[in-house]
Short mmCIF file of C-alpha atoms in Angstrom, two decimals:
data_model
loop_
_atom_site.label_atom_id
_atom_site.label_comp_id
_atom_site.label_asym_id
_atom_site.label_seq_id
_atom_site.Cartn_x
_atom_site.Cartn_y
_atom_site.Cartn_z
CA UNK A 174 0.00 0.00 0.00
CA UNK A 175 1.75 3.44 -1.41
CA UNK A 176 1.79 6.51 1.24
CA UNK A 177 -1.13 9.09 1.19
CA UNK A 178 -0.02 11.88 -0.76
CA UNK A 179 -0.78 15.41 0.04
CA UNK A 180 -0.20 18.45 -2.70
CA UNK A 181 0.48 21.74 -0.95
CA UNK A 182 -0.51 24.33 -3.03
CA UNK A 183 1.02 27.99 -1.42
CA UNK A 184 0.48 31.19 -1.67
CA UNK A 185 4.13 31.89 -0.01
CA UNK A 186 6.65 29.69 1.25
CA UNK A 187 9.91 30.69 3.02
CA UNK A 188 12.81 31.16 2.24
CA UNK A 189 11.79 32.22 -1.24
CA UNK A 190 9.79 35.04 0.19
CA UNK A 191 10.06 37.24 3.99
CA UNK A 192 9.04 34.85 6.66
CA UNK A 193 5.33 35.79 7.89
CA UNK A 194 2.54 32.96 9.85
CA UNK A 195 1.44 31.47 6.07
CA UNK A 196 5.08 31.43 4.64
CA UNK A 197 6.51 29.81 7.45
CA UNK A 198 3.53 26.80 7.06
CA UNK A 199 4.26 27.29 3.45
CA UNK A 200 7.98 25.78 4.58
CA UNK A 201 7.59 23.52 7.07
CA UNK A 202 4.66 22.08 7.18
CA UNK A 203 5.10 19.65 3.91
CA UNK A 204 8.36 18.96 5.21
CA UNK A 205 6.62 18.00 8.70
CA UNK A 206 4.21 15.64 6.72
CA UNK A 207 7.20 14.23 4.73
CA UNK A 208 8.13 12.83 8.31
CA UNK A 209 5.54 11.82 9.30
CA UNK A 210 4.94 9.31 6.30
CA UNK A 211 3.43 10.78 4.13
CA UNK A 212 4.41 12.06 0.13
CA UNK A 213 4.51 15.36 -0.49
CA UNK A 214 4.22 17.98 -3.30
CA UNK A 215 4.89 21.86 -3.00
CA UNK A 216 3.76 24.60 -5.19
CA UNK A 217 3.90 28.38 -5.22
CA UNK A 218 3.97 31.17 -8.04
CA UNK A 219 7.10 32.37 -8.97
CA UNK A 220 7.14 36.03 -7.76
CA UNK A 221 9.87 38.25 -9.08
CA UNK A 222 10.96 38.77 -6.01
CA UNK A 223 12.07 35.21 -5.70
CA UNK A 224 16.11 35.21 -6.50
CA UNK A 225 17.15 32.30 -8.73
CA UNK A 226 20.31 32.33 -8.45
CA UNK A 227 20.80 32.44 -4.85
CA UNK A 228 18.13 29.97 -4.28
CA UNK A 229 18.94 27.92 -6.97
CA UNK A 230 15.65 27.89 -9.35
CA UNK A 231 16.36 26.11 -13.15
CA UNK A 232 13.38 24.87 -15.37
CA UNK A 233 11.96 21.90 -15.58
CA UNK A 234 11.95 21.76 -19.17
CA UNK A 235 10.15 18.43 -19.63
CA UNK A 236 7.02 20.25 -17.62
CA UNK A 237 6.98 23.58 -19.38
CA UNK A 238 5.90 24.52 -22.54
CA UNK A 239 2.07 24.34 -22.59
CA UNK A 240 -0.19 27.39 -23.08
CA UNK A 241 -3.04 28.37 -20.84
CA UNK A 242 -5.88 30.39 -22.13
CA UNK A 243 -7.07 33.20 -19.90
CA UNK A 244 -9.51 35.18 -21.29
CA UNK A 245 -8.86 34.52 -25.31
CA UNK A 246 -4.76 35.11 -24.52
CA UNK A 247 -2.44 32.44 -25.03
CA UNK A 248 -0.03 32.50 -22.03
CA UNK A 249 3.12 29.87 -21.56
CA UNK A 250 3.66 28.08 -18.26
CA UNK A 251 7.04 27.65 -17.13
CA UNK A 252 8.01 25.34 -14.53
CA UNK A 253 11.21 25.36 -12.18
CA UNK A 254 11.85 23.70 -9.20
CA UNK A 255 14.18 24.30 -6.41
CA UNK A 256 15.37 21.94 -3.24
CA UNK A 257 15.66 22.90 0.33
CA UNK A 258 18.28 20.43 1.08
CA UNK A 259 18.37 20.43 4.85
CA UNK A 260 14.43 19.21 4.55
CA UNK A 261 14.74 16.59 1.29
CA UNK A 262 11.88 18.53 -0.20
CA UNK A 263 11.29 20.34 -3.52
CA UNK A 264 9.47 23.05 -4.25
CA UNK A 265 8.25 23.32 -7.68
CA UNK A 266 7.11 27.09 -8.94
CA UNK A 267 4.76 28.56 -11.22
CA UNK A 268 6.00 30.76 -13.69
CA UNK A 269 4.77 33.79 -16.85
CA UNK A 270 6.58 36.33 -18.01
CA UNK A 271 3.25 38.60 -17.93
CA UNK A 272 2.03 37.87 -14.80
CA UNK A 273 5.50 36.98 -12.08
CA UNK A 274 8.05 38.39 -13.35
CA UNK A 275 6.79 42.30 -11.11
CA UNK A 276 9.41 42.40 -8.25
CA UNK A 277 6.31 42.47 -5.95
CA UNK A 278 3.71 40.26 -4.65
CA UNK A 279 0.48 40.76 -4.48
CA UNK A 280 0.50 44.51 -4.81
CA UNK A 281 2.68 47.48 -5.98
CA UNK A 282 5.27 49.64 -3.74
CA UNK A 283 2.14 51.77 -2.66
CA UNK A 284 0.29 48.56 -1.28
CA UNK A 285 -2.26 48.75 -4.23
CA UNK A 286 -3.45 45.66 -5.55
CA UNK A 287 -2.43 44.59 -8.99
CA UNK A 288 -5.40 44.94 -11.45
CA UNK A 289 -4.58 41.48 -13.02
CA UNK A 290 -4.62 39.59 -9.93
CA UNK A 291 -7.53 37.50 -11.21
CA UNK A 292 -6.10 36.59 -14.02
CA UNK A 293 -2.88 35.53 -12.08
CA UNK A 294 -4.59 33.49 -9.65
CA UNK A 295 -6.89 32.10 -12.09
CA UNK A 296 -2.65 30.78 -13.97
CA UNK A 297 -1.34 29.91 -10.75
CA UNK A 298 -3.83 27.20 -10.18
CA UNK A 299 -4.58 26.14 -13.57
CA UNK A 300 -0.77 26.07 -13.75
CA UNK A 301 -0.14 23.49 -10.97
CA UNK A 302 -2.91 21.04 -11.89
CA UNK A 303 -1.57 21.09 -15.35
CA UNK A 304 1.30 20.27 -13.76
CA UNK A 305 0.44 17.78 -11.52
CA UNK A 306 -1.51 15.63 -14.23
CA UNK A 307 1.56 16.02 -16.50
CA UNK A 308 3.73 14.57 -13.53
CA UNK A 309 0.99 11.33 -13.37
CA UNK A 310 1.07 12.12 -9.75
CA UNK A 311 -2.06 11.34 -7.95
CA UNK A 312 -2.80 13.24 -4.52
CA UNK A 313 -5.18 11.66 -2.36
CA UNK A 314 -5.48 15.49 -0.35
CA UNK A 315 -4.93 19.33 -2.03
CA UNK A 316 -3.76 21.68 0.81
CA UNK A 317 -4.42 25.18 -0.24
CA UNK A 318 -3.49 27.96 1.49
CA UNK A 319 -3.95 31.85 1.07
CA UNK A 320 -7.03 33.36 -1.13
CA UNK A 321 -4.57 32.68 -4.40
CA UNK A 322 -5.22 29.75 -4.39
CA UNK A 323 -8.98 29.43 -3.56
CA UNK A 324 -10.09 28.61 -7.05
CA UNK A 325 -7.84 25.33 -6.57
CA UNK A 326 -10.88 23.41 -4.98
CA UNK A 327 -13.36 24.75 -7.78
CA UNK A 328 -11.14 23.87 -10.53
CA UNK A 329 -10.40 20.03 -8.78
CA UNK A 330 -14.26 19.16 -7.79
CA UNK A 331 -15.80 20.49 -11.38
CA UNK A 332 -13.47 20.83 -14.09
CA UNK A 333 -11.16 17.36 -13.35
CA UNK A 334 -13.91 15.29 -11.81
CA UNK A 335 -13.65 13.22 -14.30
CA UNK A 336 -9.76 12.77 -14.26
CA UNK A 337 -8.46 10.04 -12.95
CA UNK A 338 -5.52 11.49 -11.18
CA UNK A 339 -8.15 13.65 -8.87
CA UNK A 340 -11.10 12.10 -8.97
CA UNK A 341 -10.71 10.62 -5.57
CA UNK A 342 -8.85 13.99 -3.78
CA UNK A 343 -10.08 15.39 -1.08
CA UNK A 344 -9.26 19.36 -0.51
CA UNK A 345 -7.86 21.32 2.50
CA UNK A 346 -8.69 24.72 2.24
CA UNK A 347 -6.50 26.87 5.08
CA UNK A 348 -8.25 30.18 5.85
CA UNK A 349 -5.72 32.84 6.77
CA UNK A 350 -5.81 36.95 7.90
CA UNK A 351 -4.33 37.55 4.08
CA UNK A 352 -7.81 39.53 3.09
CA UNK A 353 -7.30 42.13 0.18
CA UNK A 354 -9.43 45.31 0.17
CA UNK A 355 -11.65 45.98 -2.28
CA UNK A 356 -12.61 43.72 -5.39
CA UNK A 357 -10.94 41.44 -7.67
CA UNK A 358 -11.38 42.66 -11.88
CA UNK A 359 -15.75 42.91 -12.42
CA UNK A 360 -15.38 40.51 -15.18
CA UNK A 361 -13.43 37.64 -12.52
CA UNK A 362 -16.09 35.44 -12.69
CA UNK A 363 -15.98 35.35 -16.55
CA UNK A 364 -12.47 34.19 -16.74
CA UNK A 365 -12.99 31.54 -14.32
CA UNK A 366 -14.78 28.71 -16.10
CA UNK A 367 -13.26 26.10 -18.29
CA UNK A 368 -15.10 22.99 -19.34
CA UNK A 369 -17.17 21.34 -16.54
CA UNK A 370 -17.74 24.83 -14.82
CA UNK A 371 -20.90 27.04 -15.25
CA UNK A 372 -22.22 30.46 -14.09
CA UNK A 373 -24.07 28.70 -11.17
CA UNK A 374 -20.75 27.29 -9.97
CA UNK A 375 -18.92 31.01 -9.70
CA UNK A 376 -22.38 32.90 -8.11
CA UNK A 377 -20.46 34.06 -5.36
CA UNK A 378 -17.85 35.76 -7.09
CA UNK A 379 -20.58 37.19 -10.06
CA UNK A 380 -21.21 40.56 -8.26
CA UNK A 381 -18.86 41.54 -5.13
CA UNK A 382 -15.69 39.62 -5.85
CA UNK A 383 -14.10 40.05 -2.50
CA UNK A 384 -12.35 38.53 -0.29
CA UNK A 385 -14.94 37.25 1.53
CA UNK A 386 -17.02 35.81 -1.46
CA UNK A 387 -14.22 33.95 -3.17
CA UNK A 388 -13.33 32.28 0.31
CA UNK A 389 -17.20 31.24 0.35
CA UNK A 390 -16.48 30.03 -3.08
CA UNK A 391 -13.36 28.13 -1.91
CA UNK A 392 -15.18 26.52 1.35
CA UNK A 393 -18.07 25.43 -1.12
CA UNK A 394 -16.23 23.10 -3.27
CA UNK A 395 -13.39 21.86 -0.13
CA UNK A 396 -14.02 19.06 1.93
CA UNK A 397 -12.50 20.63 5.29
CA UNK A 398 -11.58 23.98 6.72
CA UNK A 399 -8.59 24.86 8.36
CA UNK A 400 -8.65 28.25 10.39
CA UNK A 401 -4.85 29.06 10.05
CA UNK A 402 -4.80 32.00 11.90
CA UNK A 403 -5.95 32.89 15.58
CA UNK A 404 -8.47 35.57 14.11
CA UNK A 405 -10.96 34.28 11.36
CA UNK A 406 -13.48 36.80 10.04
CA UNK A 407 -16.91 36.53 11.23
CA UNK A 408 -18.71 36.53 8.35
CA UNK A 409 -16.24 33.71 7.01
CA UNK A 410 -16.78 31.48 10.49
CA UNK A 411 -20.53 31.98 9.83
CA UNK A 412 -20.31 30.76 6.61
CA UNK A 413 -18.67 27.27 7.50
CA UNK A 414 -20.30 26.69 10.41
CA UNK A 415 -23.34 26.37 8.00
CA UNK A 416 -22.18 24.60 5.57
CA UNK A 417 -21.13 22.17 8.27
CA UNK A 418 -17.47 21.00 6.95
CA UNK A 419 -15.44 19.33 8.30
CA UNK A 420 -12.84 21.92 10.30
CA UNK A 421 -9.87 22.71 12.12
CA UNK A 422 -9.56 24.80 14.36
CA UNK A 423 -6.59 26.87 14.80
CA UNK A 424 -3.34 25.30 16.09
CA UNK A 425 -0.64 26.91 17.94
CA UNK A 426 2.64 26.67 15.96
CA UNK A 427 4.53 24.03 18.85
CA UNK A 428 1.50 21.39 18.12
CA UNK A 429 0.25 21.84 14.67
CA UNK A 430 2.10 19.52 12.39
CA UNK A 431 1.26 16.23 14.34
CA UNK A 432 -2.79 17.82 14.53
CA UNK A 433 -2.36 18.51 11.00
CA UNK A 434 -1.34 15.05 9.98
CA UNK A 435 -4.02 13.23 12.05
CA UNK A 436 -7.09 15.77 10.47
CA UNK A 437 -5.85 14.62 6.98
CA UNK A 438 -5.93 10.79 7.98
CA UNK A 439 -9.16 11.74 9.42
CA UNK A 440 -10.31 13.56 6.23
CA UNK A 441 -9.50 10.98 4.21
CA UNK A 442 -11.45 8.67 6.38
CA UNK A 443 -14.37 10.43 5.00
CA UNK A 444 -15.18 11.87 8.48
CA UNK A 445 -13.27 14.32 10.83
CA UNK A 446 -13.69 15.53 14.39
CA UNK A 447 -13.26 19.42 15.03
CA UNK A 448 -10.42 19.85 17.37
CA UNK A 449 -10.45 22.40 19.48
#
C-alpha cells in the first residue's frame, strides 16, 4: 500500500519570500508531513521577487511549454523547481513572463493591488494542476493555502472530476488573515470557467468579488476547513459553520504539524472531528 499523498498548493513559502505565519507553514509544514509518512508535493507562483540564483531555481523543461488560455490570450507556463536540502523537499514554482516576473507580490510599492490579480490566480492554479496531471502524480489530499489559491478546490471538484488522477482527492482549504481590500477585476467570474464549470458554480464571485465571497467560493467546493490563523473573520466562520465541513480549528505553531497530519488521515477517512 503506497503513502497518502498530500499536494500543498502555497500562496508563499519561506525562504523564497520574507518569513510571515502562512510562509513559514508554506515551509515547514510539507516537510513535517514528509516525516511523518506521508508524500509530499509543494507549489507556489514564482514572484519576481524570488532570487534564482541564490536559491537555486532552473526549469523543468520536460514540464513547461504548454499554453493556458485566460480570457482569449495564449499564455506559456514555465516550470522550475528548487530543493531545500536540509528538509529533502522540492518546491516546484509557477512561472509567466506577464504575470511573475513584477518584483512584488500581491500589490505594488504603494500597497495597491495589482489589477490582473484574477487573471494571475486564475494561472497559478490552472498552472499546478496542469502540472500535476503532466507529472501522473495522484494526490489523495490538495492543501491550499492563502485566497490565491482558492479557485484550486473549484477547478479540482468540477473541471477534473472526471480525471483520474483527482477524482478521488479530497481538498484542505486553510483560511488565513491575508484579506485584500476591495474587489478582484468585475469581469473575474468570466475568466474563471473552463469545461465542466458554469455560471451557477462562480455565483459568489458574479457581483462583489471580494475577499470574503471567493473564500465562500473556496469553502463550497473543499471538503475541510482549516482556520490558520488565531483571528478568522466573522462573516467567514458563519459561513462554514453552516455549511457544516469538516474543520480545524486553529493550532498553535509548537502542536500543529502532528494535529495537522491526524485531520488529513481523518479527512480521508471520509469523516473528521473538530479539534479544538
Amino acid at each position: 500500500m503506497r503513502k497518502p499523498r498530500v499536494l500543498f498548493v502555497c500562496q508563499e513559502i519561506t525562504p523564497y519570500l520574507e518569513e510571515n505565519p502562512m510562509s513559514h507553514i508554506g515551509r515547514y509544514l510539507p516537510q513535517g508531513i514528509q516525516e511523518r509518512g506521508k508524500e509530499i508535493r509543494t507549489f507556489m507562483p514564482r514572484y519576481g521577487l524570488v532570487n534564482e540564483r541564490r536559491n537555486q531555481l532552473h526549469e523543468v523543461i520536460r514540464l513547461s511549454g504548454m499554453n493556458l488560455i485566460i480570457n482569449d490570450t495564449d499564455h506559456p507556463l514555465i516550470i522550475k523547481v528548487a530543493s531545500i536540502t536540509s528538509a529533502r523537499m522540492q518546491v516546484y514554482f509557477i512561472d509567466n513572463e506577464d504575470y511573475f516576473q513584477r518584483k512584488h507580490i500581491l500589490t505594488d510599492a504603494r500597497g495597491k493591488n495589482f489589477d490582473d490579480n484574477d487573471e494571475r490566480s486564475i494561472f497559478f492554479n490552472r498552472g499546478v494542476i496542469e502540472t500535476v496531471n503532466k507529472l501522473g502524480w495522484s494526490p489523495d489530499i490538495i492543501h491550499c493555502h492563502g485566497w490565491f489559491t482558492a479557485l484550486m478546490p473549484l477547478y479540482i471538484k468540477k473541471a477534473f472530476a472526471d480525471n483520474p488522477l483527482f477524482a478521488e482527492t479530497k481538498i484542505v482549504y486553510s483560511v488565513y488573515q491575508d484579506g485584500f481590500q476591495g474587489n478582484l477585476n468585475k469581469n473575474f467570474s468570466t475568466k474563471i470557467p473552463v469545461e465542466g464549470i458554469n455560471k451557477s458554480d462562480v455565483k459568489h464571485v458574479s457581483a462583489d468579488p471580494n475577499f470574503i465571497n471567493l473564500t465562500k467560493l473556496a469553502i463550497d467546493n473543499s471538503d475541510a476547513v482549516v482556520y490558520s490563523a488565531s483571528e478568522i473573520n466573522p462573516d467567514i466562520q458563519k459561513y462554514v459553520k453552516k455549511t457544516g465541513k469538516l474543520l480545524l480549528q486553529y493550532q498553535s505553531p509548537e502542536q500543529y504539524l502532528d494535529t495537522y497530519s491526524e485531520f488529513y488521515d481523518k479527512v480521508l477517512e471520509g469523516s473528521a472531528i473538530v479539534a479544538d
